[in-house]
Every structure is written in C-alpha cells, then in structure tokens.
Short mmCIF file of C-alpha atoms in Angstrom, two decimals:
data_model
loop_
_atom_site.label_atom_id
_atom_site.label_comp_id
_atom_site.label_asym_id
_atom_site.label_seq_id
_atom_site.Cartn_x
_atom_site.Cartn_y
_atom_site.Cartn_z
CA UNK A 1 -98.93 86.99 46.21
CA UNK A 2 -100.38 89.80 44.33
CA UNK A 3 -97.90 91.92 42.63
CA UNK A 4 -97.67 95.67 43.49
CA UNK A 5 -99.48 97.99 41.17
CA UNK A 6 -96.24 100.12 41.33
CA UNK A 7 -92.84 99.38 42.10
CA UNK A 8 -90.07 102.09 41.95
CA UNK A 9 -86.45 100.89 42.32
CA UNK A 10 -83.35 103.15 42.56
CA UNK A 11 -84.70 106.18 40.71
CA UNK A 12 -81.88 108.79 40.11
CA UNK A 13 -82.67 112.23 38.52
CA UNK A 14 -80.39 115.15 38.01
CA UNK A 15 -81.24 118.79 37.10
CA UNK A 16 -78.24 120.78 35.66
CA UNK A 17 -75.91 118.97 38.11
CA UNK A 18 -78.15 119.05 41.02
CA UNK A 19 -79.39 115.65 42.21
CA UNK A 20 -83.13 115.83 42.95
CA UNK A 21 -83.50 112.01 43.27
CA UNK A 22 -80.94 109.76 44.62
CA UNK A 23 -81.90 106.09 44.50
CA UNK A 24 -85.54 106.34 45.52
CA UNK A 25 -87.60 103.16 46.15
CA UNK A 26 -91.31 103.05 46.44
CA UNK A 27 -93.93 100.11 46.36
CA UNK A 28 -97.72 100.77 46.08
CA UNK A 29 -100.15 97.86 46.50
CA UNK A 30 -103.54 97.57 44.65
CA UNK A 31 -106.29 99.53 46.47
CA UNK A 32 -103.90 101.23 48.67
CA UNK A 33 -103.84 104.97 49.60
CA UNK A 34 -100.10 105.62 49.83
CA UNK A 35 -98.96 109.05 51.07
CA UNK A 36 -95.67 110.77 50.17
CA UNK A 37 -94.29 113.23 52.70
CA UNK A 38 -91.18 115.34 52.84
CA UNK A 39 -89.80 118.87 52.95
CA UNK A 40 -90.07 121.16 49.94
CA UNK A 41 -87.39 120.17 47.66
CA UNK A 42 -87.18 116.58 48.88
CA UNK A 43 -88.04 115.24 45.47
CA UNK A 44 -91.74 114.21 45.90
CA UNK A 45 -93.14 115.86 42.72
CA UNK A 46 -90.19 114.98 40.66
CA UNK A 47 -90.60 111.42 41.59
CA UNK A 48 -94.14 111.49 40.35
CA UNK A 49 -93.22 113.24 37.17
CA UNK A 50 -90.78 110.38 36.57
CA UNK A 51 -93.31 107.76 37.22
CA UNK A 52 -96.06 109.36 35.06
CA UNK A 53 -93.85 110.13 32.01
CA UNK A 54 -93.41 113.94 32.37
CA UNK A 55 -89.73 113.22 32.68
CA UNK A 56 -89.19 110.66 29.76
CA UNK A 57 -86.71 107.78 29.82
CA UNK A 58 -83.05 108.73 29.33
CA UNK A 59 -83.48 111.71 31.75
CA UNK A 60 -83.49 109.45 34.81
CA UNK A 61 -81.81 106.26 35.90
CA UNK A 62 -83.50 103.17 37.64
CA UNK A 63 -86.40 100.96 37.09
CA UNK A 64 -90.29 101.25 37.11
CA UNK A 65 -92.62 98.33 37.20
CA UNK A 66 -96.30 98.28 36.89
CA UNK A 67 -98.05 95.07 37.71
CA UNK A 68 -94.75 93.47 37.64
CA UNK A 69 -93.76 94.46 34.21
CA UNK A 70 -91.04 97.05 33.71
CA UNK A 71 -92.19 100.12 32.02
CA UNK A 72 -90.78 103.47 31.02
CA UNK A 73 -93.37 105.89 29.73
CA UNK A 74 -92.34 108.44 27.13
CA UNK A 75 -94.96 110.88 27.89
CA UNK A 76 -98.06 111.34 29.92
CA UNK A 77 -100.33 109.97 27.32
CA UNK A 78 -98.35 106.74 27.45
CA UNK A 79 -98.80 106.47 31.01
CA UNK A 80 -102.53 107.34 30.93
CA UNK A 81 -103.07 104.45 28.45
CA UNK A 82 -101.87 102.08 31.13
CA UNK A 83 -104.13 103.62 33.79
CA UNK A 84 -101.51 105.87 35.48
CA UNK A 85 -102.99 109.48 35.93
CA UNK A 86 -101.48 112.31 37.67
CA UNK A 87 -103.34 115.47 38.86
CA UNK A 88 -100.89 118.23 39.45
CA UNK A 89 -101.15 120.93 42.17
CA UNK A 90 -101.76 123.41 39.31
CA UNK A 91 -104.92 122.16 37.73
CA UNK A 92 -104.91 121.40 33.92
CA UNK A 93 -108.36 122.60 33.15
CA UNK A 94 -109.53 125.19 30.50
CA UNK A 95 -111.82 127.65 32.25
CA UNK A 96 -114.00 128.59 29.33
CA UNK A 97 -114.81 125.02 28.30
CA UNK A 98 -117.60 123.02 29.88
CA UNK A 99 -117.09 120.26 32.36
CA UNK A 100 -117.83 117.70 29.77
CA UNK A 101 -115.41 119.25 27.36
CA UNK A 102 -112.72 119.19 29.82
CA UNK A 103 -113.26 115.77 31.01
CA UNK A 104 -112.84 114.30 27.68
CA UNK A 105 -110.36 116.83 26.29
CA UNK A 106 -107.91 114.88 24.08
CA UNK A 107 -109.97 111.73 24.68
CA UNK A 108 -113.10 112.66 22.87
CA UNK A 109 -115.98 110.48 21.93
CA UNK A 110 -115.83 110.84 18.27
CA UNK A 111 -116.43 109.05 15.02
CA UNK A 112 -114.70 109.93 11.89
CA UNK A 113 -113.71 113.30 13.58
CA UNK A 114 -116.98 114.15 14.71
CA UNK A 115 -117.70 114.57 18.43
CA UNK A 116 -120.66 112.53 19.57
CA UNK A 117 -122.16 115.06 21.92
CA UNK A 118 -124.89 113.03 23.19
CA UNK A 119 -122.71 110.22 24.36
CA UNK A 120 -120.13 112.87 25.69
CA UNK A 121 -122.85 114.51 27.97
CA UNK A 122 -124.26 111.19 29.13
CA UNK A 123 -120.97 109.82 30.05
CA UNK A 124 -119.83 113.21 31.75
CA UNK A 125 -123.02 113.25 33.84
CA UNK A 126 -122.37 109.71 34.96
CA UNK A 127 -118.84 110.53 35.86
CA UNK A 128 -119.86 113.73 37.83
CA UNK A 129 -122.36 111.72 39.82
CA UNK A 130 -119.61 109.26 40.57
CA UNK A 131 -117.38 111.90 42.14
CA UNK A 132 -120.43 113.52 43.94
CA UNK A 133 -120.38 116.78 41.89
CA UNK A 134 -123.96 118.08 41.42
CA UNK A 135 -123.21 120.13 38.41
CA UNK A 136 -124.51 119.93 34.92
CA UNK A 137 -122.09 118.67 32.10
CA UNK A 138 -122.72 122.01 30.11
CA UNK A 139 -121.27 124.06 33.04
CA UNK A 140 -118.15 126.08 32.50
CA UNK A 141 -115.13 125.37 34.73
CA UNK A 142 -114.67 128.99 35.25
CA UNK A 143 -118.06 129.04 36.96
CA UNK A 144 -117.14 126.51 39.79
CA UNK A 145 -114.87 126.78 42.69
CA UNK A 146 -111.43 125.18 43.07
CA UNK A 147 -112.92 122.40 45.16
CA UNK A 148 -115.32 121.30 42.50
CA UNK A 149 -112.45 121.72 39.84
CA UNK A 150 -110.43 119.12 41.79
CA UNK A 151 -113.52 116.81 41.36
CA UNK A 152 -113.57 117.50 37.72
CA UNK A 153 -109.94 116.41 37.50
CA UNK A 154 -110.71 113.22 39.33
CA UNK A 155 -113.71 112.62 36.97
CA UNK A 156 -111.41 113.20 34.01
CA UNK A 157 -108.98 110.50 35.56
CA UNK A 158 -111.87 108.07 35.98
CA UNK A 159 -112.76 108.51 32.30
CA UNK A 160 -109.34 107.03 31.55
CA UNK A 161 -109.97 103.89 33.32
CA UNK A 162 -107.45 104.92 35.98
CA UNK A 163 -105.67 102.13 38.15
CA UNK A 164 -103.06 104.35 39.86
CA UNK A 165 -104.37 108.02 40.55
CA UNK A 166 -101.58 110.45 41.72
CA UNK A 167 -102.62 113.53 43.61
CA UNK A 168 -100.07 116.30 44.15
CA UNK A 169 -101.28 118.51 47.16
CA UNK A 170 -104.89 117.90 46.21
CA UNK A 171 -106.31 120.00 49.20
CA UNK A 172 -103.85 122.76 49.27
CA UNK A 173 -106.24 125.27 48.13
CA UNK A 174 -109.55 123.81 49.42
CA UNK A 175 -111.53 124.87 52.55
CA UNK A 176 -112.35 122.25 55.19
CA UNK A 177 -115.71 121.13 53.61
CA UNK A 178 -114.23 120.55 50.17
CA UNK A 179 -111.20 118.79 51.71
CA UNK A 180 -113.36 116.41 53.68
CA UNK A 181 -115.50 115.68 50.52
CA UNK A 182 -112.30 115.05 48.50
CA UNK A 183 -110.82 112.69 51.10
CA UNK A 184 -114.05 110.91 51.22
CA UNK A 185 -113.97 110.45 47.49
CA UNK A 186 -110.35 109.04 47.79
CA UNK A 187 -111.54 106.52 50.37
CA UNK A 188 -114.18 105.47 47.88
CA UNK A 189 -111.73 104.91 45.10
CA UNK A 190 -109.72 102.64 47.39
CA UNK A 191 -112.90 100.60 47.98
CA UNK A 192 -113.05 100.16 44.20
CA UNK A 193 -109.61 98.82 43.91
CA UNK A 194 -107.98 102.03 42.68
CA UNK A 195 -104.58 102.76 44.22
CA UNK A 196 -103.87 106.38 45.01
CA UNK A 197 -100.62 108.17 45.66
CA UNK A 198 -101.25 111.41 47.73
CA UNK A 199 -98.56 113.98 48.15
CA UNK A 200 -99.51 116.40 51.08
CA UNK A 201 -97.97 118.55 53.71
CA UNK A 202 -101.18 118.25 55.83
CA UNK A 203 -100.33 115.48 58.27
CA UNK A 204 -103.73 115.33 59.85
CA UNK A 205 -105.16 114.45 56.52
CA UNK A 206 -102.43 111.82 55.80
CA UNK A 207 -103.25 110.15 59.27
CA UNK A 208 -107.02 110.19 58.23
CA UNK A 209 -106.69 108.81 54.73
CA UNK A 210 -103.44 106.94 54.12
CA UNK A 211 -102.77 103.25 54.60
CA UNK A 212 -98.88 103.79 54.14
CA UNK A 213 -96.55 106.72 54.08
CA UNK A 214 -93.16 106.95 52.40
CA UNK A 215 -91.02 109.75 53.60
CA UNK A 216 -88.44 111.37 51.16
CA UNK A 217 -85.64 113.56 52.60
CA UNK A 218 -82.91 115.25 50.35
CA UNK A 219 -83.98 113.07 47.34
CA UNK A 220 -83.86 109.87 49.12
CA UNK A 221 -86.55 107.37 50.36
CA UNK A 222 -85.67 107.33 54.16
CA UNK A 223 -88.56 105.02 55.38
CA UNK A 224 -92.01 103.62 54.79
CA UNK A 225 -94.38 103.56 57.66
CA UNK A 226 -97.59 101.58 58.09
CA UNK A 227 -100.28 104.15 59.04
CA UNK A 228 -103.10 101.67 59.52
CA UNK A 229 -103.54 97.85 59.27
CA UNK A 230 -107.17 98.22 57.62
CA UNK A 231 -108.90 101.03 55.88
CA UNK A 232 -111.38 101.38 58.88
CA UNK A 233 -108.60 100.92 61.54
CA UNK A 234 -107.30 103.83 63.52
CA UNK A 235 -104.04 105.59 62.59
CA UNK A 236 -101.05 104.01 64.29
CA UNK A 237 -98.48 106.72 63.45
CA UNK A 238 -98.40 110.06 65.15
CA UNK A 239 -97.62 113.30 63.38
CA UNK A 240 -94.42 113.77 65.35
CA UNK A 241 -93.13 110.54 64.08
CA UNK A 242 -93.68 111.47 60.38
CA UNK A 243 -92.19 115.01 61.18
CA UNK A 244 -89.09 113.30 62.68
CA UNK A 245 -88.52 111.30 59.43
CA UNK A 246 -89.11 114.25 57.29
CA UNK A 247 -86.73 116.59 58.94
CA UNK A 248 -84.32 114.12 60.36
CA UNK A 249 -84.70 115.33 64.08
CA UNK A 250 -87.35 116.03 66.67
CA UNK A 251 -89.15 119.24 66.51
CA UNK A 252 -89.60 119.68 70.07
CA UNK A 253 -91.20 123.20 69.62
CA UNK A 254 -93.10 123.76 66.36
CA UNK A 255 -93.50 127.36 67.43
CA UNK A 256 -90.97 129.70 68.75
CA UNK A 257 -91.16 130.65 72.22
CA UNK A 258 -93.32 133.64 72.98
CA UNK A 259 -91.33 136.66 74.20
CA UNK A 260 -92.90 139.94 75.11
CA UNK A 261 -91.59 143.08 73.26
CA UNK A 262 -90.33 145.59 75.74
CA UNK A 263 -89.10 148.44 73.43
CA UNK A 264 -90.02 151.96 73.98
CA UNK A 265 -93.08 151.88 71.78
CA UNK A 266 -94.40 148.43 73.43
CA UNK A 267 -98.12 148.67 73.82
CA UNK A 268 -98.56 151.55 71.53
CA UNK A 269 -100.95 151.05 68.67
CA UNK A 270 -99.01 150.58 65.23
CA UNK A 271 -102.08 149.79 63.08
CA UNK A 272 -105.56 150.78 63.62
CA UNK A 273 -108.36 149.96 61.08
CA UNK A 274 -111.68 151.69 61.72
CA UNK A 275 -115.03 151.03 60.16
CA UNK A 276 -113.35 149.41 57.02
CA UNK A 277 -116.10 148.61 54.45
CA UNK A 278 -115.59 147.21 50.84
CA UNK A 279 -117.92 146.31 48.32
CA UNK A 280 -117.44 143.47 45.74
CA UNK A 281 -115.54 144.65 42.59
CA UNK A 282 -118.23 143.29 40.15
CA UNK A 283 -121.35 142.86 42.24
CA UNK A 284 -121.41 146.38 43.70
CA UNK A 285 -124.43 145.66 45.77
CA UNK A 286 -122.55 143.01 47.76
CA UNK A 287 -120.52 144.05 50.75
CA UNK A 288 -117.69 141.66 51.33
CA UNK A 289 -115.92 143.59 54.36
CA UNK A 290 -118.50 145.13 56.67
CA UNK A 291 -117.49 147.77 59.12
CA UNK A 292 -114.29 145.99 60.29
CA UNK A 293 -112.37 147.72 63.10
CA UNK A 294 -109.21 146.26 64.65
CA UNK A 295 -105.79 147.10 66.18
CA UNK A 296 -102.27 145.72 66.18
CA UNK A 297 -99.60 147.04 68.64
CA UNK A 298 -95.91 147.27 68.12
CA UNK A 299 -94.26 143.96 68.91
CA UNK A 300 -97.63 142.13 68.79
CA UNK A 301 -98.83 139.33 66.46
CA UNK A 302 -102.52 139.55 65.86
CA UNK A 303 -104.35 136.56 64.13
CA UNK A 304 -107.33 136.81 61.90
CA UNK A 305 -109.33 133.61 61.67
CA UNK A 306 -112.32 132.62 59.42
CA UNK A 307 -113.78 130.20 57.13
CA UNK A 308 -113.54 130.32 53.32
CA UNK A 309 -115.37 133.37 52.24
CA UNK A 310 -115.19 135.29 55.60
CA UNK A 311 -113.54 138.26 54.12
CA UNK A 312 -109.92 138.01 55.40
CA UNK A 313 -108.02 138.25 52.29
CA UNK A 314 -110.43 140.83 50.99
CA UNK A 315 -109.71 142.96 54.06
CA UNK A 316 -106.03 142.76 53.76
CA UNK A 317 -105.83 143.48 49.99
CA UNK A 318 -108.24 146.42 50.27
CA UNK A 319 -106.09 148.00 53.10
CA UNK A 320 -102.99 147.44 51.09
CA UNK A 321 -103.36 150.07 48.36
CA UNK A 322 -107.00 149.18 47.77
CA UNK A 323 -105.86 146.13 45.86
CA UNK A 324 -109.39 144.60 45.98
CA UNK A 325 -112.95 145.76 45.58
CA UNK A 326 -114.58 149.17 45.95
CA UNK A 327 -113.69 151.21 49.18
CA UNK A 328 -117.01 152.19 50.92
CA UNK A 329 -115.73 153.72 54.03
CA UNK A 330 -113.44 153.54 57.00
CA UNK A 331 -109.82 154.76 57.82
CA UNK A 332 -106.40 153.35 58.36
CA UNK A 333 -104.03 154.94 60.99
CA UNK A 334 -100.40 154.03 61.45
CA UNK A 335 -98.85 155.20 64.92
CA UNK A 336 -101.95 157.30 65.60
CA UNK A 337 -102.01 159.07 62.26
CA UNK A 338 -104.59 158.55 59.64
CA UNK A 339 -102.90 157.71 56.31
CA UNK A 340 -103.87 157.26 52.87
CA UNK A 341 -103.45 153.78 51.39
CA UNK A 342 -105.26 154.36 48.18
CA UNK A 343 -102.27 152.92 46.13
CA UNK A 344 -99.63 150.32 46.98
CA UNK A 345 -96.84 152.94 46.80
CA UNK A 346 -98.83 154.99 49.47
CA UNK A 347 -99.31 152.01 51.72
CA UNK A 348 -95.46 151.19 51.49
CA UNK A 349 -94.48 154.71 52.04
CA UNK A 350 -96.52 154.67 55.42
CA UNK A 351 -94.79 151.50 56.45
CA UNK A 352 -97.27 148.83 55.54
CA UNK A 353 -96.19 145.73 53.67
CA UNK A 354 -98.37 142.69 52.57
CA UNK A 355 -97.45 139.18 51.80
CA UNK A 356 -100.18 137.67 49.59
CA UNK A 357 -101.69 134.16 49.97
CA UNK A 358 -100.99 133.59 46.25
CA UNK A 359 -97.31 133.98 45.92
CA UNK A 360 -97.17 132.49 42.36
CA UNK A 361 -99.75 134.97 40.89
CA UNK A 362 -99.30 138.10 42.98
CA UNK A 363 -96.10 137.70 45.10
CA UNK A 364 -93.38 136.66 42.46
CA UNK A 365 -92.28 137.06 38.92
CA UNK A 366 -91.61 133.29 38.43
CA UNK A 367 -89.41 133.63 35.33
CA UNK A 368 -87.04 136.20 36.94
CA UNK A 369 -84.25 135.50 39.29
CA UNK A 370 -84.11 135.44 43.08
CA UNK A 371 -82.02 138.58 43.19
CA UNK A 372 -84.40 140.72 41.03
CA UNK A 373 -87.49 139.39 42.91
CA UNK A 374 -85.99 140.44 46.24
CA UNK A 375 -84.82 143.85 45.04
CA UNK A 376 -88.21 144.72 43.18
CA UNK A 377 -89.61 146.85 46.21
CA UNK A 378 -86.36 148.95 46.54
CA UNK A 379 -85.13 149.60 43.06
CA UNK A 380 -85.15 153.38 43.47
CA UNK A 381 -82.90 153.20 46.27
CA UNK A 382 -80.37 151.16 44.24
CA UNK A 383 -80.48 153.20 41.04
CA UNK A 384 -78.02 155.78 39.92
CA UNK A 385 -79.41 158.04 37.21
CA UNK A 386 -82.20 155.63 36.51
CA UNK A 387 -79.78 152.64 36.25
CA UNK A 388 -79.87 149.85 38.95
CA UNK A 389 -76.57 149.05 40.60
CA UNK A 390 -76.64 145.29 39.85
CA UNK A 391 -73.58 144.65 42.22
CA UNK A 392 -75.64 146.20 45.05
CA UNK A 393 -78.56 144.33 43.99
CA UNK A 394 -76.76 140.99 44.20
CA UNK A 395 -75.26 141.88 47.53
CA UNK A 396 -78.79 142.65 49.00
CA UNK A 397 -80.16 139.18 47.70
CA UNK A 398 -77.09 137.44 49.13
CA UNK A 399 -77.75 138.80 52.56
CA UNK A 400 -81.29 137.65 52.57
CA UNK A 401 -80.19 134.35 51.06
CA UNK A 402 -78.08 133.92 54.16
CA UNK A 403 -80.28 135.32 56.82
CA UNK A 404 -83.45 133.73 55.46
CA UNK A 405 -81.78 130.42 54.69
CA UNK A 406 -83.03 130.39 51.07
CA UNK A 407 -82.05 127.14 49.51
CA UNK A 408 -80.67 127.99 45.98
CA UNK A 409 -77.54 127.38 44.14
CA UNK A 410 -77.21 131.02 43.33
CA UNK A 411 -79.32 134.29 43.60
CA UNK A 412 -79.21 134.35 39.69
CA UNK A 413 -81.42 131.31 39.62
CA UNK A 414 -84.94 131.71 38.30
CA UNK A 415 -87.30 131.66 41.33
CA UNK A 416 -89.62 129.27 39.53
CA UNK A 417 -86.98 126.43 40.12
CA UNK A 418 -87.31 127.01 44.01
CA UNK A 419 -89.38 125.00 46.32
CA UNK A 420 -92.53 126.58 47.70
CA UNK A 421 -91.01 127.16 51.06
CA UNK A 422 -87.92 128.83 49.52
CA UNK A 423 -90.26 130.98 47.17
CA UNK A 424 -92.12 132.09 50.30
CA UNK A 425 -88.87 133.12 51.80
CA UNK A 426 -88.15 135.12 48.84
CA UNK A 427 -91.51 136.98 49.13
CA UNK A 428 -90.97 137.66 52.65
CA UNK A 429 -87.52 138.93 51.98
CA UNK A 430 -88.78 141.36 49.36
CA UNK A 431 -91.27 142.92 51.80
CA UNK A 432 -89.01 143.04 54.99
CA UNK A 433 -86.46 144.88 52.75
CA UNK A 434 -88.89 147.87 52.61
CA UNK A 435 -88.54 148.19 56.48
CA UNK A 436 -92.09 148.05 57.33
CA UNK A 437 -93.67 148.89 60.73
CA UNK A 438 -96.87 146.89 59.85
CA UNK A 439 -96.60 143.56 58.22
CA UNK A 440 -99.83 141.88 56.88
CA UNK A 441 -99.16 138.10 56.30
CA UNK A 442 -101.83 136.24 54.45
CA UNK A 443 -101.64 132.53 54.67
CA UNK A 444 -97.83 132.71 55.04
CA UNK A 445 -97.17 129.05 55.37
CA UNK A 446 -99.64 127.70 52.80
CA UNK A 447 -98.30 124.81 50.88
CA UNK A 448 -94.87 124.50 52.50
CA UNK A 449 -93.39 121.78 54.60
CA UNK A 450 -93.21 121.55 58.32
CA UNK A 451 -89.44 122.46 58.39
CA UNK A 452 -89.91 125.54 56.23
CA UNK A 453 -92.89 126.61 58.32
CA UNK A 454 -90.62 126.46 61.42
CA UNK A 455 -88.18 128.78 59.86
CA UNK A 456 -90.86 131.28 58.78
CA UNK A 457 -92.34 131.19 62.26
CA UNK A 458 -88.99 132.08 63.56
CA UNK A 459 -88.67 134.92 61.06
CA UNK A 460 -92.14 136.30 62.13
CA UNK A 461 -91.33 136.09 65.89
CA UNK A 462 -88.06 137.87 65.20
CA UNK A 463 -89.84 140.67 63.53
CA UNK A 464 -92.17 140.99 66.55
CA UNK A 465 -89.32 141.08 68.89
CA UNK A 466 -87.98 144.10 66.86
CA UNK A 467 -91.18 145.94 67.55
CA UNK A 468 -92.91 145.28 64.14
CA UNK A 469 -96.69 144.81 64.26
CA UNK A 470 -97.82 141.68 62.54
CA UNK A 471 -101.42 140.80 61.22
CA UNK A 472 -101.43 137.15 60.72
CA UNK A 473 -104.13 135.65 58.64
CA UNK A 474 -104.24 131.92 58.55
CA UNK A 475 -106.95 128.93 57.95
CA UNK A 476 -104.74 126.81 60.24
CA UNK A 477 -106.10 127.23 63.79
CA UNK A 478 -103.07 125.29 65.49
CA UNK A 479 -100.81 128.04 63.80
CA UNK A 480 -102.79 130.93 64.98
CA UNK A 481 -102.80 129.45 68.51
CA UNK A 482 -99.06 128.93 68.37
CA UNK A 483 -98.11 132.25 67.07
CA UNK A 484 -100.56 134.95 68.07
CA UNK A 485 -101.01 137.25 71.19
CA UNK A 486 -104.57 138.06 70.16
CA UNK A 487 -107.02 136.59 67.52
CA UNK A 488 -109.81 138.22 65.72
CA UNK A 489 -112.54 136.06 64.17
CA UNK A 490 -114.44 136.87 60.89
CA UNK A 491 -117.52 135.57 59.19
CA UNK A 492 -119.49 136.86 56.17
CA UNK A 493 -117.18 139.97 55.98
CA UNK A 494 -117.83 140.89 59.72
CA UNK A 495 -115.78 140.69 62.86
CA UNK A 496 -117.30 138.16 65.24
CA UNK A 497 -114.97 138.09 68.04
CA UNK A 498 -111.64 139.05 69.62
CA UNK A 499 -109.90 136.25 71.78
CA UNK A 500 -106.94 136.73 74.03
CA UNK A 501 -104.03 134.30 73.87
CA UNK A 502 -104.78 132.75 77.11
CA UNK A 503 -108.47 132.23 76.28
CA UNK A 504 -108.05 130.86 72.70
CA UNK A 505 -108.79 127.18 71.82
CA UNK A 506 -109.81 125.66 68.58
CA UNK A 507 -113.40 125.29 69.99
CA UNK A 508 -113.59 128.87 71.00
CA UNK A 509 -112.42 130.22 67.69
CA UNK A 510 -114.54 127.88 65.63
CA UNK A 511 -117.65 129.01 67.56
CA UNK A 512 -116.88 132.67 66.76
CA UNK A 513 -115.93 131.86 63.13
CA UNK A 514 -119.54 130.23 62.55
CA UNK A 515 -121.76 132.93 64.18
CA UNK A 516 -123.03 135.96 62.40
CA UNK A 517 -121.86 138.93 64.35
CA UNK A 518 -120.10 140.03 67.48
#
C-alpha cells in the first residue's frame, strides 16, 4: 500500500494560552485534492503553517510524516526543499519585479553569484505555459491582475519541484473566469501526481474539485468525508452535509426570514442616486460609472449584482466621500434632500456609511485594538477637551462585542489576531455606531465562513427591520437572492436591469449582468 504523502497526527498548537489546534489528524494521499473546511478560527491556516514550517518545531506538539518519514521543518525553506509549498491568501509577490524574477526569487539560476538570465527567462516561459498564463517573463507583477498573480505563485511552486501544494483561499479575490481556470489547473496538477490541499469557504468549488474533505471545528478535526471516488466521478457529498460538520448543527435557513418593514417612513425613499457618472482616476477619458440612477427605501435591502469590472465598487466608493475616481456628474439625495458627499465626513454627517470590500486595507487598522477600531468613527463624541474617555471607549466596544458576538478574548486584543469573520463584525460595528440611515455594504461576507455569514445576514436583516436603507453589493448571486427585496444589475459601468424579489433567479440576473444596457 502506498504511503500517504502527508500524515498529521495529534497536532496541538497554543497562542498565548489560547488553544488553536487540539489534536488534529489529517492524511493526504499522493495525487489527491484534499479540501480543508471550517469556520473562521477553526485552525485551518494555523495547521498549514505548522505543516509548512511557518511555525517551527517546539512551538507545537504532535507528529508530521512525509512519505512515511517523520519530519519537523524548521522554516519554510526547509519544507520547500522537500517539495512542500504553501501559497498564502495574501500573495507573496514583489509587484515591481518581473514574473521571472518573482518565480525564482530566492531560488535563482546563478553561477558564482551571477544570475543566468537566459536560462531564467527560458525556464520561466516554460512554467508560465504550464500554468496557462500567456504573459511574457519580463512582465511586471504590478501589470497583471490578481487571478494571473495566483498563477504566478503556482508557477513559482512548480519551479521548486512541488509534491504537496497548499493553497489558502486561492479563489477568494478572483472572478468566476479566473476561478474556473485556477480550479482546472489544480485538476491538472492532480493528474500529474501532485497532491493539493485547498482551504476554501466556497463549498460549490470544494464539491467541484476535491476528492476528500476534512472538517475542522474549534481546533479539532471532526471528520473526513469522501467527496468523490474518482477524479471524474460526480460529487457524493452535498453542501448541507459539509455545513453541518462545520457548525455542528443543521442550518435550516441560511438567510433570515424576510419581514416587511412597517414603520412610519416605510416606502419612503431614503437614498436616491441620480445620473451618477465617474471617470477613472488615472485614465481620465475612461468612464467607469456611467449615468447610474437608483433608489433604496427605508427598511429595504437592495442588491447590486455584476461581474468583475462592472463598476459596483467604483459606484459605492465614489458616492461615499468621492473616495474613488473623478466625479463627472450626478446627485445624491437622502430622504428627498440633495446632499453633498464630497468628503467622507460629509457623507457620514448625512447618514451614509460604507463597509468596504477590502477590510484589511481600508476597513481596519490591523495593528490597533478591537476597541479603538470600533470607536474610530465616534471619537469626537467621546472626547473631553480633546482627550478620549477610554473608559467610555471600552464600554462601547464591549457592547458591540456582545451584541455582534465578536469572538475575542478582550476588546484590547489587536484586531489582526481575529478571524476574518470577526474582523468583519468589527468593521460593521464601527459603521453601525455612526447611526446611519443608509448603509452601503460592499461584499460584506467575502472570505468568511458559513456560520459568520449567517450572523452577518441576521445583523443586516435587523438593520432593515429598524428602517435602515441597505445597498448590498455582492458577487454571490445566491446571497443576493436570499437577502434582497430588489436587485439592480450592472455591466461596464452602467445599470442594465432592475429585478423584483419575486422575479429574481440566477439565470435572470446573469442575463442582465452580461448585456450592454438596460
């Protein structure tokens, strides 16, 4: 019987007294695509960092075997020398270097300290062809998209004669086309005998690509399921079965029950955007938002659907303090009154809040604490003679920690230590604290697990029940269908349709998303 390429036995890992891994077991066969699922904070990424040497021996307990031989990698270079390569969710590429330079960075083709550029370019071109990337080796990483950058990372792994490739949320930031290409490449690697471990929250992708799935919950491996018996066989495991293992219970309703708002201002327009036009911040001749008009009523959740590049985020950011592009026309009205949103403080003063799609870059100060991130939008209200009342600041954060169910040992903990779902709850708390009448949510559940998604859906539904107007931007059509009262579609910066809840299906939305104009 062939030995597994990887066997993990009873791995235990603690962080400052908090047990992140508690006796995890995992076995990966040669040429297998093995998915790892679990809620944020379940220990998925921590386990892979133990396997790949990010966390060195002595910082964890247990046993790791590679091809039946016990190993304990002191660092990442040691694991890569044995063919174990990890690609993190945050890509490790140098933007201003070429593809070839990135592929061989730290592993250069050199003799006596001098790089052999001819050999480097030839080998890089071969690897780029192998991953299906039609770019020249001299191209800078900064000049290609995120989907292509993922392929460069895989080419980099192949240059190290990878035997076990670990991918952490590889499609989290990719559009459907790039995701499909990447998943096809993973299937091709399996056919070449390369084992792959894929960490993902996208259960449809797991059912499509994985042979086996191991589910982690609260730092423990709770079960391993066979997804398919052969690479070309249909998936045997349903999404609901995986979800039950992840959260420890059935999720009978992934989306909260739809309840119509019946307040005094029900049916009254809270937000009206009229003729909104925005040009690209660098290429001033290019229009990225083209004459967009839409409305959101009090107590209503209105979706915005569109493919990558449709202009959804550009619309949201330009409305909120003109944070993107060059405004070229159009007005914003709140409760029937045209208001100025030229700056973020103006937008906030008029009752508009925006939760960005990129929480790590624009939504949070990762090195600061939970309580300071939550209080950022209301510091003047908590200041006395220019000094912030820290007792009041902590009390505010504690209230949100309880009401939003933010999992953290203390509100004094740096937000970078929280899982993605809990970081997103901190961002939501920060903006809910401003008391907005209009809340613009841009990909509010991106990169978070199914349990945290359900909690955020409940928060959004509760805000609508309070009469707030919610503009909900998402790339996940089932999410829009499950949450929204109406859905607008966009393509190439223009609105192409408006679909009522009762008429909306994925097919109808996709048809509107792929046409030119309403």
